[in-house]
XYZ file of C-alpha atoms in Angstrom:
767
model
C 33.777 22.172 -36.096
C 30.082 21.331 -36.101
C 30.611 18.248 -33.938
C 32.770 20.275 -31.575
C 30.064 22.904 -31.042
C 27.339 20.315 -30.486
C 29.538 18.522 -27.954
C 30.123 21.647 -25.871
C 26.494 22.712 -26.106
C 25.312 19.325 -24.821
C 27.979 19.306 -22.118
C 26.924 22.775 -20.961
C 23.282 21.696 -20.734
C 24.309 18.624 -18.769
C 26.445 20.548 -16.285
C 24.127 23.514 -15.817
C 20.864 21.615 -15.436
C 20.606 20.729 -11.721
C 18.117 17.968 -12.467
C 20.499 16.030 -14.714
C 22.464 14.618 -11.797
C 21.896 14.398 -8.087
C 22.378 17.869 -6.591
C 25.031 17.993 -3.888
C 24.643 21.490 -2.525
C 27.263 22.281 0.110
C 25.329 22.983 3.287
C 25.716 22.744 7.027
C 27.391 24.578 9.868
C 30.658 23.970 11.691
C 30.459 23.356 15.455
C 33.883 22.049 16.535
C 37.228 22.126 14.764
C 40.528 20.820 16.075
C 43.330 18.563 14.913
C 41.528 15.446 16.141
C 37.948 15.915 14.936
C 35.631 18.303 13.153
C 31.953 18.263 14.122
C 29.260 19.903 12.051
C 25.514 19.797 11.675
C 22.850 20.236 9.049
C 19.066 20.148 8.918
C 17.272 16.930 8.061
C 16.231 17.617 4.465
C 19.753 16.938 3.277
C 21.866 13.912 2.426
C 25.257 13.822 4.116
C 27.688 11.864 1.983
C 30.881 10.373 3.296
C 32.827 12.881 1.248
C 30.579 15.933 1.731
C 32.862 18.898 2.499
C 33.033 20.133 6.061
C 31.377 23.577 6.063
C 33.355 26.637 7.096
C 30.523 28.848 8.279
C 29.516 28.496 11.901
C 26.133 28.403 13.606
C 24.857 26.709 16.726
C 22.148 24.045 16.467
C 18.823 25.877 16.514
C 15.497 24.120 16.058
C 11.981 25.499 15.786
C 8.998 23.285 16.334
C 5.260 23.331 16.812
C 3.810 21.347 19.664
C 3.146 17.718 18.784
C 5.748 17.917 16.023
C 8.981 16.021 15.404
C 11.870 18.237 14.357
C 15.488 17.275 14.047
C 18.941 17.615 12.588
C 22.005 15.611 11.607
C 25.201 15.714 13.635
C 28.308 14.845 11.621
C 31.649 13.597 12.941
C 34.682 13.993 10.696
C 37.743 12.762 12.622
C 41.312 12.720 11.313
C 41.688 9.089 12.400
C 39.467 6.299 13.626
C 37.393 6.884 16.771
C 36.445 3.842 18.841
C 33.589 3.326 21.288
C 31.782 6.523 20.383
C 28.763 7.155 22.610
C 26.139 9.882 22.499
C 23.916 11.146 25.291
C 21.362 13.959 25.313
C 20.164 15.945 28.301
C 16.617 17.093 28.984
C 15.473 20.256 27.220
C 14.764 22.975 29.799
C 13.635 26.590 29.706
C 14.241 29.366 32.207
C 10.916 28.741 33.914
C 11.874 25.173 34.724
C 9.685 23.512 32.112
C 11.148 20.304 30.745
C 10.952 18.285 27.540
C 12.454 14.953 28.630
C 15.450 13.445 26.876
C 13.332 10.376 26.149
C 11.571 12.535 23.532
C 14.793 12.557 21.516
C 15.345 9.669 19.101
C 18.900 9.035 17.923
C 19.577 6.951 14.833
C 22.783 5.952 13.122
C 22.820 6.758 9.418
C 23.763 3.772 7.285
C 24.676 3.787 3.614
C 23.640 1.627 0.686
C 25.680 1.194 -2.460
C 23.825 2.138 -5.616
C 25.522 0.254 -8.441
C 22.571 0.486 -10.843
C 21.286 4.074 -10.980
C 17.499 4.449 -11.019
C 17.556 6.244 -14.371
C 19.830 7.818 -16.926
C 19.938 11.082 -14.939
C 20.728 9.362 -11.650
C 24.178 8.195 -10.654
C 25.899 5.397 -8.786
C 27.542 5.782 -5.387
C 27.073 5.347 -1.659
C 23.856 6.941 -0.423
C 22.572 7.512 3.122
C 19.185 5.883 3.672
C 18.746 3.224 6.412
C 18.304 4.693 9.902
C 18.874 1.945 12.485
C 18.222 2.970 16.071
C 21.308 4.062 18.027
C 21.866 1.352 20.627
C 25.265 2.103 22.095
C 28.935 2.572 21.289
C 29.941 2.537 17.643
C 33.045 3.069 15.579
C 33.793 6.102 13.400
C 36.212 5.827 10.510
C 38.775 8.553 9.989
C 39.035 10.853 7.018
C 35.348 11.096 6.212
C 31.885 11.842 7.546
C 29.843 9.739 9.935
C 26.393 11.249 10.452
C 23.877 10.679 13.241
C 20.174 11.497 12.961
C 18.402 13.315 15.816
C 14.640 13.795 16.083
C 12.971 15.724 18.915
C 9.260 15.131 19.552
C 7.777 18.202 21.237
C 4.842 17.167 23.472
C 1.404 18.503 22.598
C 1.150 20.076 26.063
C 4.596 21.671 26.048
C 4.892 25.276 27.174
C 5.941 27.646 24.420
C 9.346 29.293 24.572
C 13.067 28.691 24.239
C 14.561 25.436 25.539
C 18.161 24.281 25.657
C 19.891 20.939 25.957
C 23.361 19.498 25.465
C 24.705 16.558 23.514
C 27.671 14.734 25.007
C 29.942 12.907 22.553
C 32.496 10.594 24.129
C 35.144 8.272 22.729
C 38.462 6.890 23.814
C 40.510 9.978 24.615
C 37.897 12.417 23.326
C 34.908 14.376 24.647
C 32.789 17.157 23.202
C 29.724 19.027 24.423
C 27.318 20.418 21.846
C 24.557 22.854 22.859
C 21.137 22.607 21.199
C 18.433 25.295 21.252
C 14.765 24.498 20.647
C 12.104 27.170 20.171
C 8.590 25.819 20.773
C 5.931 27.758 18.913
C 2.521 28.316 20.435
C 0.419 26.076 18.244
C -0.265 22.346 18.105
C -0.240 20.001 15.155
C -3.259 17.681 15.087
C -2.806 14.027 16.092
C -4.383 13.026 12.794
C -2.605 14.732 9.880
C -4.631 16.719 7.382
C -2.996 14.951 4.464
C -4.524 11.534 3.836
C -2.239 8.743 2.715
C -2.063 5.158 1.567
C 1.129 3.141 2.017
C 1.137 -0.558 1.303
C 2.465 -2.960 3.932
C 3.301 -6.459 2.711
C 2.508 -8.944 5.481
C 4.268 -11.858 3.807
C 7.539 -9.871 3.651
C 7.241 -9.176 7.378
C 6.538 -12.837 8.107
C 9.527 -13.989 6.057
C 12.171 -11.410 6.930
C 11.259 -11.218 10.634
C 11.008 -15.036 10.757
C 7.564 -15.069 12.300
C 6.366 -18.563 13.193
C 2.663 -18.055 13.850
C -0.228 -15.619 13.430
C 0.174 -14.101 16.929
C 3.812 -13.202 16.294
C 2.946 -11.759 12.917
C 0.194 -9.605 14.400
C 2.582 -8.255 17.060
C 5.184 -7.369 14.457
C 2.637 -5.757 12.153
C 1.537 -3.609 15.077
C 5.140 -2.445 15.413
C 4.903 -1.232 11.830
C 1.539 0.407 12.447
C 3.016 2.281 15.408
C 5.817 3.429 13.135
C 3.207 4.526 10.568
C 1.550 6.624 13.270
C 4.903 8.166 14.209
C 5.569 9.103 10.588
C 2.011 10.396 10.117
C 1.119 7.997 7.307
C -1.709 5.469 7.079
C -1.441 1.862 5.901
C -3.445 0.936 2.844
C -5.217 -1.832 4.739
C -5.607 -2.654 8.413
C -5.005 -6.063 9.934
C -8.385 -7.806 10.155
C -10.779 -8.617 7.341
C -14.531 -8.374 6.828
C -16.019 -11.823 6.321
C -18.846 -12.165 3.809
C -21.046 -15.255 3.904
C -23.549 -15.794 1.096
C -26.482 -18.118 1.713
C -29.422 -19.240 -0.391
C -27.596 -20.089 -3.611
C -27.593 -23.645 -4.856
C -24.143 -24.087 -6.419
C -20.576 -23.039 -5.761
C -17.366 -22.957 -7.792
C -18.765 -21.533 -11.015
C -20.942 -18.830 -12.495
C -24.632 -18.555 -13.301
C -24.166 -17.596 -16.947
C -26.954 -15.453 -18.492
C -25.326 -15.442 -21.946
C -24.664 -19.092 -22.857
C -28.029 -20.807 -22.477
C -29.530 -24.224 -23.044
C -32.929 -23.294 -21.611
C -34.213 -20.945 -18.923
C -32.390 -17.883 -17.571
C -29.015 -19.421 -16.714
C -26.586 -22.192 -17.449
C -23.722 -22.922 -15.048
C -20.239 -22.054 -16.268
C -17.136 -23.602 -14.673
C -13.757 -22.301 -15.835
C -10.239 -23.423 -15.103
C -7.887 -20.687 -16.295
C -4.727 -22.101 -14.705
C -2.813 -25.239 -15.523
C -1.896 -25.496 -11.839
C -5.395 -25.504 -10.284
C -8.227 -28.027 -10.022
C -11.355 -25.898 -10.278
C -14.707 -27.624 -9.872
C -18.394 -26.810 -9.523
C -20.685 -28.572 -7.064
C -24.036 -28.135 -5.280
C -23.776 -26.239 -1.988
C -25.715 -28.960 -0.152
C -25.045 -32.686 -0.210
C -27.590 -34.916 -1.935
C -29.281 -37.343 0.465
C -29.419 -40.944 -0.819
C -30.136 -44.469 0.437
C -27.333 -46.973 0.107
C -28.109 -49.920 -2.127
C -30.507 -48.069 -4.407
C -29.638 -47.290 -8.042
C -29.219 -43.644 -9.083
C -28.831 -42.017 -12.437
C -27.024 -38.681 -12.807
C -27.707 -36.847 -16.053
C -27.044 -33.362 -17.412
C -26.622 -31.224 -20.491
C -23.075 -30.055 -21.211
C -21.140 -27.829 -23.548
C -17.367 -27.342 -23.834
C -15.243 -24.388 -24.905
C -12.929 -26.721 -26.811
C -13.816 -29.685 -28.988
C -12.038 -32.799 -27.791
C -11.068 -31.281 -24.416
C -12.088 -33.823 -21.768
C -13.870 -32.941 -18.565
C -14.356 -35.010 -15.437
C -17.286 -35.833 -13.136
C -16.925 -37.372 -9.672
C -19.280 -38.738 -7.019
C -18.044 -38.716 -3.426
C -19.889 -40.423 -0.555
C -20.494 -39.184 2.985
C -21.697 -40.777 6.221
C -24.895 -39.863 8.046
C -22.993 -37.172 9.998
C -21.679 -35.811 6.675
C -18.106 -36.961 7.063
C -16.386 -37.949 3.798
C -15.754 -41.601 3.110
C -12.176 -41.584 1.892
C -10.336 -43.951 -0.453
C -13.430 -44.348 -2.588
C -14.292 -41.918 -5.343
C -16.522 -42.678 -8.276
C -16.095 -40.789 -11.523
C -15.817 -40.734 -15.274
C -14.005 -38.796 -17.993
C -16.137 -37.281 -20.756
C -15.103 -35.945 -24.183
C -15.930 -32.278 -24.686
C -18.091 -30.838 -27.416
C -18.762 -27.244 -28.370
C -22.433 -28.114 -28.969
C -24.923 -28.769 -26.177
C -25.265 -32.529 -25.630
C -26.482 -34.985 -22.992
C -24.087 -36.879 -20.700
C -24.853 -39.189 -17.775
C -23.404 -41.420 -15.070
C -25.110 -44.564 -13.707
C -24.463 -45.311 -10.036
C -24.712 -49.117 -9.991
C -25.704 -50.353 -6.500
C -24.111 -53.762 -7.020
C -21.406 -53.936 -9.676
C -18.042 -52.218 -9.535
C -16.492 -50.569 -12.588
C -13.521 -52.520 -13.964
C -11.265 -51.396 -16.810
C -8.496 -53.663 -18.103
C -8.801 -55.850 -14.996
C -8.290 -52.812 -12.751
C -11.129 -51.942 -10.383
C -11.733 -48.236 -11.012
C -14.437 -47.713 -8.402
C -16.914 -49.667 -6.313
C -20.629 -49.028 -5.800
C -21.749 -46.458 -3.251
C -20.647 -47.848 0.152
C -23.206 -49.308 2.559
C -22.578 -46.633 5.199
C -23.195 -43.764 2.770
C -26.112 -41.401 3.405
C -25.076 -38.494 1.179
C -23.200 -37.831 -2.036
C -21.874 -34.789 -3.802
C -21.635 -34.356 -7.547
C -18.599 -32.457 -8.765
C -17.778 -31.231 -12.275
C -14.191 -30.477 -13.328
C -13.524 -28.577 -16.599
C -10.128 -30.323 -16.702
C -8.959 -33.693 -15.466
C -7.392 -32.842 -12.072
C -3.785 -33.840 -11.643
C -0.431 -32.638 -10.389
C 0.980 -32.188 -13.903
C -1.409 -29.388 -14.815
C -4.041 -29.002 -17.490
C -4.927 -27.077 -20.578
C -7.337 -24.287 -19.491
C -10.932 -25.124 -20.283
C -14.554 -24.064 -19.664
C -17.674 -26.191 -19.436
C -21.325 -25.179 -19.235
C -23.984 -27.274 -17.522
C -27.758 -27.289 -17.404
C -30.515 -29.579 -16.154
C -28.240 -31.506 -13.795
C -30.362 -34.200 -12.112
C -29.783 -37.012 -9.633
C -32.631 -39.472 -10.323
C -33.789 -42.105 -7.861
C -34.406 -44.899 -10.367
C -36.962 -46.639 -8.154
C -39.411 -43.762 -7.891
C -38.127 -41.421 -10.628
C -37.715 -38.494 -8.214
C -35.086 -35.820 -8.939
C -33.031 -35.299 -5.773
C -31.242 -32.192 -7.116
C -33.915 -29.613 -8.049
C -31.351 -26.752 -7.952
C -29.651 -28.394 -10.941
C -31.785 -26.313 -13.298
C -29.816 -23.221 -12.127
C -32.950 -21.064 -11.972
C -31.947 -19.309 -8.743
C -34.690 -18.167 -6.352
C -33.542 -14.628 -5.621
C -35.664 -14.463 -2.484
C -33.387 -17.004 -0.808
C -30.178 -15.024 -1.334
C -28.682 -13.230 1.632
C -25.306 -11.870 2.756
C -24.112 -12.029 6.360
C -21.264 -9.667 7.284
C -18.927 -10.443 10.171
C -17.035 -7.301 11.242
C -15.545 -8.736 14.449
C -11.950 -9.065 13.163
C -12.159 -5.730 11.352
C -13.626 -3.871 14.334
C -10.939 -5.154 16.678
C -8.208 -3.453 14.699
C -10.276 -0.550 13.362
C -10.998 0.720 16.874
C -7.303 0.630 17.634
C -5.941 2.046 14.406
C -8.625 4.585 13.520
C -9.677 5.725 16.969
C -6.379 5.367 18.852
C -3.650 5.648 16.216
C -5.529 8.211 14.145
C -5.138 6.663 10.712
C -7.188 8.777 8.335
C -7.824 6.312 5.561
C -8.011 2.665 4.627
C -8.423 0.836 1.363
C -11.211 -1.617 0.685
C -10.712 -3.954 -2.233
C -13.769 -5.195 -4.070
C -12.975 -8.453 -5.857
C -16.724 -8.694 -6.502
C -16.329 -5.957 -9.126
C -13.776 -8.000 -11.063
C -14.562 -10.784 -13.500
C -13.471 -13.660 -11.274
C -13.734 -17.072 -12.988
C -16.401 -15.878 -15.407
C -15.499 -16.153 -19.101
C -17.571 -13.742 -21.129
C -17.934 -10.003 -21.141
C -15.680 -8.289 -18.614
C -17.876 -7.615 -15.639
C -18.277 -7.970 -11.887
C -18.654 -11.367 -10.220
C -20.128 -12.063 -6.764
C -20.318 -15.631 -5.503
C -21.447 -17.019 -8.838
C -23.531 -14.126 -10.163
C -22.398 -11.559 -12.724
C -23.097 -7.866 -12.933
C -26.265 -7.125 -14.822
C -28.259 -9.888 -13.120
C -30.769 -9.165 -10.343
C -28.978 -11.640 -8.052
C -25.692 -9.791 -8.381
C -27.365 -6.458 -7.717
C -29.037 -7.809 -4.579
C -25.811 -9.286 -3.182
C -23.783 -6.147 -3.905
C -26.436 -3.925 -2.361
C -26.615 -6.049 0.776
C -22.847 -6.023 1.129
C -22.082 -2.396 0.289
C -25.061 -0.963 2.132
C -24.177 -3.108 5.149
C -20.586 -1.859 4.992
C -21.697 1.750 4.661
C -24.074 1.503 7.623
C -21.479 -0.198 9.836
C -18.837 2.438 9.121
C -21.334 5.219 9.785
C -22.461 3.738 13.110
C -18.833 3.514 14.284
C -17.819 6.973 13.077
C -15.492 5.660 10.369
C -17.502 6.587 7.303
C -15.408 8.801 5.040
C -12.103 7.196 6.029
C -12.685 4.399 3.524
C -11.745 4.478 -0.127
C -12.864 1.649 -2.395
C -9.693 0.919 -4.345
C -10.848 -1.958 -6.529
C -8.954 -1.381 -9.778
C -5.442 -0.087 -10.408
C -4.305 1.996 -13.377
C -6.951 0.832 -15.869
C -6.158 1.026 -19.546
C -8.376 2.974 -21.924
C -9.997 -0.205 -23.235
C -11.144 -0.924 -19.671
C -12.849 2.437 -19.120
C -16.320 1.088 -19.870
C -15.787 -1.697 -17.355
C -14.571 0.839 -14.768
C -17.595 3.063 -15.267
C -19.879 0.069 -14.812
C -18.181 -0.825 -11.527
C -18.262 2.732 -10.199
C -21.974 2.947 -11.026
C -22.597 -0.313 -9.166
C -20.980 1.068 -6.002
C -22.796 4.387 -6.124
C -26.214 2.836 -6.667
C -25.755 0.393 -3.783
C -24.104 2.721 -1.236
C -23.798 6.350 -2.395
C -21.881 7.496 0.707
C -18.948 5.134 0.203
C -15.908 6.827 -1.328
C -14.816 5.388 -4.667
C -11.129 5.556 -5.584
C -9.081 5.112 -8.725
C -5.445 5.454 -9.782
C -4.630 6.679 -13.286
C -1.379 6.284 -15.195
C -2.434 6.177 -18.834
C -2.516 8.864 -21.496
C -5.808 9.774 -23.069
C -9.226 10.656 -21.652
C -9.070 10.348 -17.880
C -11.975 8.816 -15.979
C -11.750 10.722 -12.707
C -15.261 12.006 -13.333
C -16.722 8.659 -12.254
C -15.003 8.496 -8.874
C -15.022 10.364 -5.565
C -11.238 10.271 -5.149
C -8.980 10.538 -8.172
C -5.317 9.626 -7.851
C -3.104 10.127 -10.920
C 0.644 9.641 -10.824
C 2.092 13.071 -9.977
C 3.660 13.515 -13.409
C 0.263 12.958 -15.077
C -1.714 15.391 -12.904
C -3.793 17.636 -15.165
C -4.055 20.862 -13.184
C -6.923 22.310 -15.184
C -9.085 19.200 -14.959
C -8.213 18.537 -11.332
C -9.270 22.076 -10.366
C -12.595 21.466 -12.073
C -13.132 18.147 -10.298
C -12.118 19.606 -6.927
C -14.555 22.490 -7.430
C -17.240 19.851 -8.029
C -16.531 18.358 -4.609
C -14.230 15.527 -5.582
C -11.009 14.725 -3.747
C -7.703 14.499 -5.616
C -4.584 12.587 -4.546
C -1.337 11.768 -6.352
C 1.123 8.925 -6.154
C 4.796 8.265 -6.803
C 6.172 4.997 -8.097
C 8.836 3.421 -10.305
C 8.191 5.942 -13.067
C 9.033 8.600 -14.118
C 12.651 9.210 -13.162
C 14.560 12.495 -12.865
C 13.988 15.314 -13.592
C 10.510 14.465 -12.281
C 9.831 14.537 -8.568
C 10.307 10.959 -7.365
C 10.994 8.724 -4.361
C 14.328 7.115 -5.226
C 17.336 6.792 -2.935
C 19.616 8.243 -5.600
C 17.545 11.431 -5.882
C 17.594 14.775 -4.149
C 16.758 14.763 -0.464
C 14.120 17.449 -0.888
C 11.952 15.421 -3.281
C 9.501 13.816 -0.884
C 9.136 16.963 1.210
C 8.539 19.050 -1.886
C 5.813 16.589 -2.917
C 3.691 17.869 -0.022
C 4.268 21.525 -0.895
C 3.175 20.776 -4.438
C 0.149 18.940 -3.043
C -0.947 21.988 -1.086
C -0.538 24.300 -4.064
C -2.549 21.917 -6.252
C -5.276 21.489 -3.564
C -4.607 17.770 -3.211
C -5.805 15.800 -0.175
C -3.844 12.574 -0.283
C -0.665 10.755 -1.292
C -0.123 7.105 -2.192
C 2.850 4.770 -2.480
C 2.165 1.190 -3.491
C 4.410 -0.431 -0.870
C 6.594 0.496 2.080
C 8.421 -2.831 2.526
C 8.836 -4.424 -0.888
C 12.062 -6.238 -0.092
C 11.981 -9.149 -2.521
C 10.413 -10.324 -5.748
C 10.509 -14.102 -5.511
C 10.183 -14.574 -9.265
C 13.363 -12.539 -9.763
C 15.461 -13.969 -6.918
C 17.309 -17.283 -7.269
C 15.552 -20.233 -5.628
C 15.940 -20.129 -1.851
C 17.563 -16.684 -1.857
C 16.011 -13.450 -0.620
C 17.139 -10.089 -1.880
C 19.099 -8.071 0.655
C 18.123 -4.364 0.379
C 21.058 -3.465 2.654
C 23.420 -4.622 -0.096
C 21.329 -4.041 -3.217
C 18.828 -1.171 -2.945
C 17.332 -1.709 -6.419
C 13.683 -2.815 -6.449
C 13.186 -5.565 -9.009
C 9.966 -6.801 -10.545
C 9.140 -9.497 -13.061
C 6.252 -7.548 -14.620
C 5.806 -7.960 -17.560
C 8.759 -10.323 -18.036
C 8.884 -14.128 -17.838
C 9.752 -15.912 -14.592
C 13.450 -15.521 -13.796
C 13.732 -12.165 -15.557
C 13.615 -8.793 -13.853
C 13.045 -5.172 -14.651
C 14.445 -2.405 -12.465
C 11.834 -0.242 -10.760
C 14.334 2.079 -9.086
C 16.454 2.249 -5.954
C 14.180 2.286 -2.933
C 10.924 2.072 -4.890
C 8.317 0.507 -2.622
C 10.765 0.529 0.335
C 10.575 3.023 3.157
C 11.661 0.466 5.753
C 14.602 -1.933 5.829
C 14.599 -5.604 6.881
C 15.617 -6.158 10.507
C 18.736 -8.191 9.614
C 21.716 -6.941 7.625
C 22.013 -10.385 6.000
C 18.557 -12.018 5.909
C 19.869 -15.152 4.192
C 22.473 -15.979 6.846
C 20.848 -14.532 9.952
C 17.660 -16.536 10.404
C 16.908 -15.520 13.977
C 13.444 -14.314 14.887
C 13.000 -10.576 15.339
C 9.926 -8.955 16.912
C 11.273 -5.440 17.004
C 10.901 -1.799 16.051
C 11.064 -1.304 12.274
C 14.078 0.354 10.676
C 12.928 3.469 8.783
C 14.653 5.256 5.957
C 15.958 8.774 5.670
C 13.370 9.308 2.941
C 10.539 8.430 5.334
C 11.817 10.971 7.852
C 11.895 13.638 5.154
C 8.409 12.685 4.011
C 7.119 13.247 7.538
C 8.692 16.701 7.526
C 6.613 17.424 4.439
C 3.441 16.081 6.055
C 4.005 18.388 9.007
C 4.621 21.301 6.630
C 1.259 20.519 5.036
C -0.364 20.672 8.487
C 1.174 24.134 8.936
C -0.431 25.269 5.689
C -3.878 23.931 6.517
C -3.729 25.377 10.042
C -2.779 28.755 8.593
C -5.523 28.494 5.990
C -8.085 27.818 8.719
C -6.708 30.673 10.790
C -7.113 33.049 7.840
C -10.769 32.024 7.566
C -11.281 33.084 11.183
C -8.880 36.039 11.051
C -11.431 38.849 10.988
C -11.064 42.420 9.761
C -9.254 43.573 12.912
C -6.274 41.413 11.916
C -6.120 42.495 8.292
C -2.352 43.006 8.218
C -1.792 39.528 9.574
C -4.325 38.062 7.146
C -2.592 39.667 4.169
C 0.803 38.389 5.289
C -0.600 34.901 5.840
C -2.254 34.815 2.416
C 0.971 35.939 0.802
C 2.909 33.258 2.683
C 0.577 30.567 1.346
C 0.826 31.915 -2.200
C 4.365 30.676 -2.660
C 5.591 30.520 -6.218
C 8.584 29.785 -8.365
C 11.031 30.292 -5.498
C 9.967 26.770 -4.486
C 8.762 25.148 -7.683
C 7.396 25.812 -11.141
C 6.227 22.267 -11.800
C 6.900 18.747 -10.570
C 9.929 18.753 -12.870
C 11.258 22.203 -11.961
C 11.742 22.759 -8.250
C 14.396 24.027 -5.861
C 16.947 21.463 -4.676
C 18.073 23.798 -1.872
C 16.149 22.990 1.294
C 17.172 26.308 2.856
C 14.620 28.000 0.595
C 11.936 25.654 1.872
C 13.039 25.988 5.523
C 12.823 29.768 5.291
C 9.239 29.495 4.040
C 8.389 26.964 6.791
C 9.752 29.349 9.415
C 7.574 32.120 8.012
C 4.485 29.887 8.304
C 5.452 28.891 11.827
C 5.945 32.462 12.992
C 2.570 33.500 11.556
C 0.807 30.638 13.321
C 2.673 31.361 16.549
C 1.556 34.965 16.452
C -2.029 33.989 15.658
C -2.399 31.484 18.475
C -0.546 33.714 20.920
C -2.961 36.532 20.157
C -6.136 34.450 19.988
C -5.987 31.895 22.778
C -9.768 31.697 22.897
C -9.910 29.970 19.518
C -9.939 26.161 19.627
C -7.323 24.266 17.679
C -8.908 23.077 14.428
């Protein structure tokens, strides 16, 4: 009896909780019904399944849109038997005064389905889900006995005349025709070209190169621009723009290692060279070649220390001609045993005798046509079979002319002259794209990574590393100041300052907080106007207080602390990713359609200014796929990742995680043809844009309230009440309405209030 009661209690909870499984609310409106075909429609924040019931209630297609907004619907065909050669055409939208919104402003997309065989989480479920939205390009086939949905999106021009417009949709097939009227009400206000909500969506260039079969940099740039245009259409900004900032450091004597202030032989620095990978051949060498005279004897000597006793390191001498071209097929060198204690090592460059070991000539003297040499130190013996990771430290490296005793390598003492250090910044590649994507496309944010704040090859305390100098040294501070101040000034001159966010570390763990604070302090001291950014996904004491923009995962947003930080002038964003699953708001294919749109309503309520998703085209994880095989998201929508598993393993991030676009080919492994083409968006991306436009409504209304004045007090009170939405939409990011009709009713209320405001106050400029 006890087991029986528990069973029914648990079953009741499971069935009654709408967040336990995907909510399939019966929605939509019947347009045409006869023995041959039923046609119905539904708004866009809804997923039409192949077996969704045909609605019985009737209502004509009625849209309401601001100017410069995309608004749409789904048209669903449910024929009794197969329909062949189905075509769709749309007329212009016209009003009674003769104003026209051209048919070219209507985008038609077929709705494709992906088969979820591995649900994203325990509360998700398997099945066929609508998600890819390939562009309608002509006649298609409709199967009988189920739904085939088509996606329509109408872009109302910014200069459209307000009022009621009408158009017709013609559906034709063999032996069948239907005419569907569409009404569009254009409200008298305009959405801004640049959305109020900032965003950061990753775009993986290597995935585009591979899946689009790009053969060169020009083709890749053209295809990336296609994606950027799609980003503009969907009102999101890419995390990074195509075109980098080149930093050139001059005035330092060595390259490949680190000036180490902690492990000393004498003076301020030794030189540390670390090889952390068994697959790389790291080396340290002077920046400038050493000038020599062929035929003279030279003696190279140095002090050395090893991280591992008995671990060998390698020293080579390579020769160059008078015009500094390398002399190939002749490399002098020697292997040295390592020692964890400072000790002297040397290499004699014999001008006459070659070095022979076991009757094999290992290397000859410096060639007669040599005018320069370089000295190179390898922590490991370079080779294709890999090495055990190792670190060496050097000091007092000298190249001695044995005839006059002169040291030809004075910078071998590693006592850097800070006055010689300089950083040259080349913005030409960055500016080329920045002018296009910030000024023309209206992207409102871009990420700047700062590898100079990360440890790099330095082995020691965890700290920043810039071209051989570590944080805490005067050289590092000078280089960082020159770079960051130069970046800040350049952005300010071009009107881009404030769009940047310095996203240099991702989801730091609590043990890294001290390191993060050090990095944030470095940025602020060098360039206080640059916006610092951090993501946070760990329990415990958050560190948003050291950044200008804080971005926790939505489920970890602390409302009390975020309100405090926002009141202090900081900006707060949130992000969605592979975790957590339902009942939390998420971005998965096998989740409720309303999720991504509701994310923006939550963002407004919580006073958030930005959203982030780590990738928009993560189509393949090479370490999870079999050799030579690419994952096909059209057939398997699950996003796999090998973190933190060994190569060949995979963990499941969730269906559609990191994917808002689909590859251009249905079978990327068989179809290897090149494709420079418009990207294929997802249904989820369309719904996200609806939310971004909703957010614009809210900010426009908020700004209108600020200018409302006492003579519009009734309107002001209604507007404030409309923006103070509550539990009818959501209680938290886990408890929210799955019925988009509730949200659409609230959107219509906002739209009507804005329409009334701008109709009554034409003299006010659009904010």
